[in-house]
Amino acid sequence: METEKIKKMIANYAINYILNNDYIGIGSGSTINFLIDELKKISYSIKGAVASSRATAKKLYKNGINVIELNQVYHLPLYIDSADEINENGIMIKGGKGALTREKIIASVSEKIICIAEESKLVKYLGNTCPLPIEVIPMASSSISRKLIKLGGNPNLRLKNGKPFITDNFCFIVDVTGLKIINPIYLEKTINQIPGVVTVGLFAIRKADICLLGLRNNVKKLLF
Ligand SMILES: O=C(CO)[C@H](O)[C@H](O)COP(=O)(O)O
């Protein structure tokens, strides 16, 4: 309950960053769902929103926000999303809800990335409180897992109701624990190069510019 209250508070704070009559990229997950509830109040001033998942698109649409395809815009001035972890340099682990690929695409064309997260997600060492998700082409999940073991990780195919979890892109997710994320940019590039990897949920090459960190009673702004 306390976490939900904090997520709501950050979402309420974050709408102050939304530019009048412009486009915006919107992430996925429970924190972002609170943000979308807030966006409803200013839907008239949002030119269009690019959604990072089908679930987000559905909720935006329901809240009267104009949902557009990324192909309709050249670039986005702002992308707001949450993360599973963020470190003191703005590098994030994302993909806990499985939307990492679309999130990374939107992040790559966005001028500014704001991460909204509760304090518990701010970590010193990435990968200690959550696994690193990797979206993979289904036929390559085993070969990729073997390569991840060679890199020192413990890969696990993500399941839902006993069957592989299927992403919006009809792919699987391999969640890896145990990797030492000492050089995140190098690790992101290394994993990206394994054949069959669609996206690794390490956001080091394009990290957050700002984090709005939800504390118990207020929001702290971190600039990177
Ligand atoms: O990366 C994500 C989705 O792929 C989310 O941002 C991350 O999982 C955090 O989710 P929540 O806001 O529910 O804690």
Short mmCIF file of C-alpha atoms and ligand atoms in Angstrom, two decimals, residues 7 28-32 81-84 93-100 103 118 121, ligand 1:
data_model
loop_
_atom_site.label_atom_id
_atom_site.label_comp_id
_atom_site.label_asym_id
_atom_site.label_seq_id
_atom_site.Cartn_x
_atom_site.Cartn_y
_atom_site.Cartn_z
CA LYS A 7 4.06 5.59 -7.05
CA SER A 28 4.91 0.34 -19.09
CA GLY A 29 4.19 -1.08 -15.66
CA SER A 30 2.34 -0.21 -12.48
CA THR A 31 4.10 3.14 -11.87
CA ILE A 32 3.30 4.21 -15.42
CA ASP A 81 9.10 5.35 -17.86
CA SER A 82 9.92 3.51 -14.69
CA ALA A 83 12.60 0.85 -14.12
CA ASP A 84 13.27 -2.26 -12.09
CA ILE A 93 17.52 -2.44 -15.69
CA LYS A 94 14.13 -2.66 -17.34
CA GLY A 95 11.83 -5.35 -18.64
CA GLY A 96 10.27 -6.70 -15.47
CA LYS A 97 6.92 -6.40 -17.24
CA GLY A 98 8.34 -7.64 -20.55
CA ALA A 99 8.15 -4.44 -22.59
CA LEU A 100 11.90 -3.83 -22.84
CA GLU A 103 10.91 0.73 -24.36
CA GLU A 118 10.44 4.63 -5.76
CA LYS A 121 14.83 0.92 -6.99
O1 LIG B 1 10.64 -2.04 -17.34
C1 LIG B 1 9.47 -2.06 -17.08
C2 LIG B 1 8.49 -2.76 -17.94
O2 LIG B 1 9.08 -3.56 -18.91
C3 LIG B 1 8.95 -1.35 -15.88
O3 LIG B 1 9.33 -0.02 -15.96
C4 LIG B 1 9.52 -1.96 -14.63
O4 LIG B 1 9.26 -3.35 -14.63
C5 LIG B 1 8.93 -1.33 -13.38
O5 LIG B 1 7.61 -1.69 -13.22
P1 LIG B 1 6.68 -1.16 -12.05
O6 LIG B 1 6.39 0.27 -12.34
O7 LIG B 1 5.46 -2.03 -12.13
O8 LIG B 1 7.43 -1.34 -10.75
#
